[in-house]
Amino acid sequence: MISLLLTGGILLTFLLFLRLLSITPSINPTPPPRRPPSQQNPPHILYNLGSGGHTAELLSLLTSTSTPTHTHLHTRTKRTYTISRGDALSAKKAFLFECSAGSPSSSYEILEIPRARGIGQTWLSTPLSAISCLAGCVRVFVKVGLPDVVVCNGPGSAVLVAGVCFLAKFLGLCKTRIIYVESFARVRSLSLSGKLLYAFADRFVVQWPGLVEKYPRAEFHGILI
């Protein structure tokens, strides 16, 4: 009986390992099939805004790509912005960006999640904050559903937002594509968030050419902000 359970456990572990390999972009870069958009079920994009510089960079990136064509496509998507709890400035900036695109309020939501790590917070207390942030991410996805695309650029909460989506993908609940854009400030090395998400992001974009030499999966398309 024990040998049977042991064999079953080994087989299950092996199958889970194969499943992990099949969805990890750094190992299996083949993109999942994309469903065609429709008015009844538009693509859902989640933008993870950190605070301060992270928010400014991501919204600058979105603004720089807002040509008339992109703006038209933008208004045909469902959008969710996640901000750190109490970050009224990021919420205001996201609201103003949507207003500048002429978006109806029904096409987007701005939702708060707890901070993964506060400014100056000790690493000893960080796990508790991370768990709180993780629970907040789950609540967001229960409310708005799992997105088709996650766009993030470096705050600690990005790791947890992307992590929940990757776990859901592992369980077969979604086919979310994770797009990570490294901060403009990272010239010679990746941020901690970038290092953690490097293997799991479907698209990993950097803004300095030297990083492509050190990280082969990275893409460089010039300075984006």
PDB file of C-alpha atoms in Angstrom, residues 43-190:
ATOM      1  CA  PRO A  43     -10.465  41.625 -24.015  1.00  0.00           C
ATOM      2  CA  HIS A  44      -9.725  42.375 -20.372  1.00  0.00           C
ATOM      3  CA  ILE A  45      -6.439  44.166 -19.615  1.00  0.00           C
ATOM      4  CA  LEU A  46      -5.178  44.750 -16.080  1.00  0.00           C
ATOM      5  CA  TYR A  47      -2.654  47.526 -15.463  1.00  0.00           C
ATOM      6  CA  ASN A  48      -0.796  47.248 -12.177  1.00  0.00           C
ATOM      7  CA  LEU A  49       0.120  50.742 -10.961  1.00  0.00           C
ATOM      8  CA  GLY A  50       2.643  50.863  -8.159  1.00  0.00           C
ATOM      9  CA  SER A  51       3.028  54.390  -6.865  1.00  0.00           C
ATOM     10  CA  GLY A  52       5.153  57.423  -7.615  1.00  0.00           C
ATOM     11  CA  GLY A  53       7.626  56.677 -10.388  1.00  0.00           C
ATOM     12  CA  HIS A  54       6.131  53.300 -11.272  1.00  0.00           C
ATOM     13  CA  THR A  55       2.713  54.839 -11.912  1.00  0.00           C
ATOM     14  CA  ALA A  56       4.201  57.762 -13.846  1.00  0.00           C
ATOM     15  CA  GLU A  57       6.216  55.429 -16.086  1.00  0.00           C
ATOM     16  CA  LEU A  58       3.373  53.060 -16.885  1.00  0.00           C
ATOM     17  CA  LEU A  59       0.880  55.816 -17.667  1.00  0.00           C
ATOM     18  CA  SER A  60       3.559  57.575 -19.721  1.00  0.00           C
ATOM     19  CA  LEU A  61       3.999  54.349 -21.661  1.00  0.00           C
ATOM     20  CA  LEU A  62       0.258  54.105 -22.285  1.00  0.00           C
ATOM     21  CA  THR A  63       0.103  57.757 -23.309  1.00  0.00           C
ATOM     22  CA  SER A  64       3.005  57.374 -25.745  1.00  0.00           C
ATOM     23  CA  THR A  65       1.166  54.553 -27.534  1.00  0.00           C
ATOM     24  CA  SER A  66      -2.171  56.372 -27.666  1.00  0.00           C
ATOM     25  CA  THR A  67      -2.264  57.116 -31.386  1.00  0.00           C
ATOM     26  CA  PRO A  68      -5.786  57.414 -32.874  1.00  0.00           C
ATOM     27  CA  THR A  69      -5.652  53.728 -33.822  1.00  0.00           C
ATOM     28  CA  HIS A  70      -4.501  52.647 -30.386  1.00  0.00           C
ATOM     29  CA  THR A  71      -7.079  54.861 -28.702  1.00  0.00           C
ATOM     30  CA  HIS A  72      -9.811  53.206 -30.759  1.00  0.00           C
ATOM     31  CA  LEU A  73      -8.569  49.782 -29.696  1.00  0.00           C
ATOM     32  CA  HIS A  74      -8.209  51.000 -26.114  1.00  0.00           C
ATOM     33  CA  THR A  75     -11.888  51.884 -25.910  1.00  0.00           C
ATOM     34  CA  ARG A  76     -12.830  48.377 -27.118  1.00  0.00           C
ATOM     35  CA  THR A  77     -11.229  46.689 -24.096  1.00  0.00           C
ATOM     36  CA  LYS A  78     -12.267  46.152 -20.527  1.00  0.00           C
ATOM     37  CA  ARG A  79      -9.656  47.711 -18.260  1.00  0.00           C
ATOM     38  CA  THR A  80      -8.789  47.297 -14.597  1.00  0.00           C
ATOM     39  CA  TYR A  81      -6.220  49.398 -12.760  1.00  0.00           C
ATOM     40  CA  THR A  82      -4.836  48.103  -9.474  1.00  0.00           C
ATOM     41  CA  ILE A  83      -3.313  50.686  -7.155  1.00  0.00           C
ATOM     42  CA  SER A  84      -1.749  50.483  -3.706  1.00  0.00           C
ATOM     43  CA  ARG A  85      -4.159  51.133  -0.860  1.00  0.00           C
ATOM     44  CA  GLY A  86      -4.326  54.825  -0.032  1.00  0.00           C
ATOM     45  CA  ASP A  87      -2.554  55.912  -3.227  1.00  0.00           C
ATOM     46  CA  ALA A  88      -5.030  58.613  -4.222  1.00  0.00           C
ATOM     47  CA  LEU A  89      -2.559  60.203  -6.637  1.00  0.00           C
ATOM     48  CA  SER A  90      -2.266  57.062  -8.803  1.00  0.00           C
ATOM     49  CA  ALA A  91      -6.043  56.682  -8.788  1.00  0.00           C
ATOM     50  CA  LYS A  92      -6.413  60.287  -9.953  1.00  0.00           C
ATOM     51  CA  LYS A  93      -3.821  59.837 -12.707  1.00  0.00           C
ATOM     52  CA  ALA A  94      -5.522  56.676 -13.997  1.00  0.00           C
ATOM     53  CA  PHE A  95      -8.878  58.495 -13.970  1.00  0.00           C
ATOM     54  CA  LEU A  96      -7.453  61.464 -15.882  1.00  0.00           C
ATOM     55  CA  PHE A  97      -5.823  59.151 -18.426  1.00  0.00           C
ATOM     56  CA  GLU A  98      -9.159  57.461 -19.091  1.00  0.00           C
ATOM     57  CA  CYS A  99     -10.885  60.829 -19.332  1.00  0.00           C
ATOM     58  CA  SER A 100      -8.323  61.984 -21.893  1.00  0.00           C
ATOM     59  CA  ALA A 101      -9.234  58.957 -24.032  1.00  0.00           C
ATOM     60  CA  GLY A 102     -12.944  59.761 -23.734  1.00  0.00           C
ATOM     61  CA  SER A 103     -13.650  56.449 -22.022  1.00  0.00           C
ATOM     62  CA  PRO A 104     -17.054  55.800 -20.456  1.00  0.00           C
ATOM     63  CA  SER A 105     -16.821  55.052 -16.742  1.00  0.00           C
ATOM     64  CA  SER A 106     -18.383  51.633 -17.340  1.00  0.00           C
ATOM     65  CA  SER A 107     -15.374  50.481 -19.391  1.00  0.00           C
ATOM     66  CA  TYR A 108     -12.814  50.522 -16.588  1.00  0.00           C
ATOM     67  CA  GLU A 109     -12.363  50.094 -12.847  1.00  0.00           C
ATOM     68  CA  ILE A 110      -9.743  51.370 -10.405  1.00  0.00           C
ATOM     69  CA  LEU A 111      -9.323  48.991  -7.481  1.00  0.00           C
ATOM     70  CA  GLU A 112      -7.099  49.060  -4.405  1.00  0.00           C
ATOM     71  CA  ILE A 113      -4.871  46.274  -3.138  1.00  0.00           C
ATOM     72  CA  PRO A 114      -2.667  46.352  -0.025  1.00  0.00           C
ATOM     73  CA  ARG A 115       0.969  47.254  -0.501  1.00  0.00           C
ATOM     74  CA  ALA A 116       3.281  44.279  -0.895  1.00  0.00           C
ATOM     75  CA  ARG A 117       5.984  46.168   0.986  1.00  0.00           C
ATOM     76  CA  GLY A 118       5.857  49.640   2.441  1.00  0.00           C
ATOM     77  CA  ILE A 119       8.571  52.228   1.973  1.00  0.00           C
ATOM     78  CA  GLY A 120      11.288  51.525   4.534  1.00  0.00           C
ATOM     79  CA  GLN A 121       9.505  48.421   5.809  1.00  0.00           C
ATOM     80  CA  THR A 122      11.786  45.764   7.286  1.00  0.00           C
ATOM     81  CA  TRP A 123      12.183  42.482   5.427  1.00  0.00           C
ATOM     82  CA  LEU A 124      11.153  40.667   8.608  1.00  0.00           C
ATOM     83  CA  SER A 125       7.628  42.090   8.460  1.00  0.00           C
ATOM     84  CA  THR A 126       7.348  41.990   4.667  1.00  0.00           C
ATOM     85  CA  PRO A 127       5.887  38.434   4.450  1.00  0.00           C
ATOM     86  CA  LEU A 128       2.783  39.560   6.365  1.00  0.00           C
ATOM     87  CA  SER A 129       2.307  42.507   3.997  1.00  0.00           C
ATOM     88  CA  ALA A 130       2.838  40.220   1.015  1.00  0.00           C
ATOM     89  CA  ILE A 131       0.156  37.815   2.261  1.00  0.00           C
ATOM     90  CA  SER A 132      -2.253  40.720   2.697  1.00  0.00           C
ATOM     91  CA  CYS A 133      -1.444  41.920  -0.831  1.00  0.00           C
ATOM     92  CA  LEU A 134      -1.931  38.397  -2.177  1.00  0.00           C
ATOM     93  CA  ALA A 135      -5.371  38.198  -0.577  1.00  0.00           C
ATOM     94  CA  GLY A 136      -6.192  41.596  -2.089  1.00  0.00           C
ATOM     95  CA  CYS A 137      -5.195  40.371  -5.550  1.00  0.00           C
ATOM     96  CA  VAL A 138      -7.482  37.357  -5.188  1.00  0.00           C
ATOM     97  CA  ARG A 139     -10.377  39.624  -4.176  1.00  0.00           C
ATOM     98  CA  VAL A 140      -9.799  41.797  -7.252  1.00  0.00           C
ATOM     99  CA  PHE A 141      -9.905  38.782  -9.567  1.00  0.00           C
ATOM    100  CA  VAL A 142     -13.039  37.468  -7.888  1.00  0.00           C
ATOM    101  CA  LYS A 143     -14.662  40.864  -8.511  1.00  0.00           C
ATOM    102  CA  VAL A 144     -13.559  41.569 -12.101  1.00  0.00           C
ATOM    103  CA  GLY A 145     -12.495  38.128 -13.352  1.00  0.00           C
ATOM    104  CA  LEU A 146      -9.117  36.925 -14.532  1.00  0.00           C
ATOM    105  CA  PRO A 147      -7.659  39.226 -17.204  1.00  0.00           C
ATOM    106  CA  ASP A 148      -6.483  38.292 -20.671  1.00  0.00           C
ATOM    107  CA  VAL A 149      -3.394  40.476 -20.279  1.00  0.00           C
ATOM    108  CA  VAL A 150      -1.514  41.868 -17.263  1.00  0.00           C
ATOM    109  CA  VAL A 151       0.806  44.842 -17.785  1.00  0.00           C
ATOM    110  CA  CYS A 152       3.188  45.716 -14.963  1.00  0.00           C
ATOM    111  CA  ASN A 153       6.482  47.506 -14.518  1.00  0.00           C
ATOM    112  CA  GLY A 154       8.224  46.797 -11.259  1.00  0.00           C
ATOM    113  CA  PRO A 155       6.397  47.454  -7.966  1.00  0.00           C
ATOM    114  CA  GLY A 156       6.388  44.611  -5.465  1.00  0.00           C
ATOM    115  CA  SER A 157       2.665  44.104  -5.970  1.00  0.00           C
ATOM    116  CA  ALA A 158       3.384  43.203  -9.613  1.00  0.00           C
ATOM    117  CA  VAL A 159       4.983  39.944  -8.500  1.00  0.00           C
ATOM    118  CA  LEU A 160       1.865  38.946  -6.583  1.00  0.00           C
ATOM    119  CA  VAL A 161      -0.596  40.072  -9.268  1.00  0.00           C
ATOM    120  CA  ALA A 162       1.336  38.137 -11.898  1.00  0.00           C
ATOM    121  CA  GLY A 163       1.839  35.226  -9.506  1.00  0.00           C
ATOM    122  CA  VAL A 164      -1.897  34.771  -8.949  1.00  0.00           C
ATOM    123  CA  CYS A 165      -2.487  34.853 -12.713  1.00  0.00           C
ATOM    124  CA  PHE A 166       0.295  32.336 -13.321  1.00  0.00           C
ATOM    125  CA  LEU A 167      -1.174  29.997 -10.694  1.00  0.00           C
ATOM    126  CA  ALA A 168      -4.607  30.330 -12.305  1.00  0.00           C
ATOM    127  CA  LYS A 169      -2.998  29.534 -15.661  1.00  0.00           C
ATOM    128  CA  PHE A 170      -1.318  26.489 -14.085  1.00  0.00           C
ATOM    129  CA  LEU A 171      -4.729  25.309 -12.898  1.00  0.00           C
ATOM    130  CA  GLY A 172      -6.220  25.831 -16.361  1.00  0.00           C
ATOM    131  CA  LEU A 173      -8.478  28.692 -15.269  1.00  0.00           C
ATOM    132  CA  CYS A 174      -7.140  31.261 -17.727  1.00  0.00           C
ATOM    133  CA  LYS A 175      -4.610  31.953 -20.469  1.00  0.00           C
ATOM    134  CA  THR A 176      -3.453  35.293 -19.146  1.00  0.00           C
ATOM    135  CA  ARG A 177      -0.426  36.812 -20.863  1.00  0.00           C
ATOM    136  CA  ILE A 178       1.945  38.692 -18.573  1.00  0.00           C
ATOM    137  CA  ILE A 179       3.776  41.704 -20.024  1.00  0.00           C
ATOM    138  CA  TYR A 180       6.533  43.135 -17.864  1.00  0.00           C
ATOM    139  CA  VAL A 181       8.207  46.453 -18.709  1.00  0.00           C
ATOM    140  CA  GLU A 182      11.335  47.086 -16.665  1.00  0.00           C
ATOM    141  CA  SER A 183      11.761  50.525 -15.153  1.00  0.00           C
ATOM    142  CA  PHE A 184      13.713  53.156 -17.075  1.00  0.00           C
ATOM    143  CA  ALA A 185      15.924  53.502 -13.995  1.00  0.00           C
ATOM    144  CA  ARG A 186      17.264  49.954 -14.367  1.00  0.00           C
ATOM    145  CA  VAL A 187      20.259  50.491 -16.630  1.00  0.00           C
ATOM    146  CA  ARG A 188      22.700  47.701 -15.720  1.00  0.00           C
ATOM    147  CA  SER A 189      20.625  45.136 -13.827  1.00  0.00           C
ATOM    148  CA  LEU A 190      17.021  44.118 -13.281  1.00  0.00           C
TER     149      LEU A 190
END
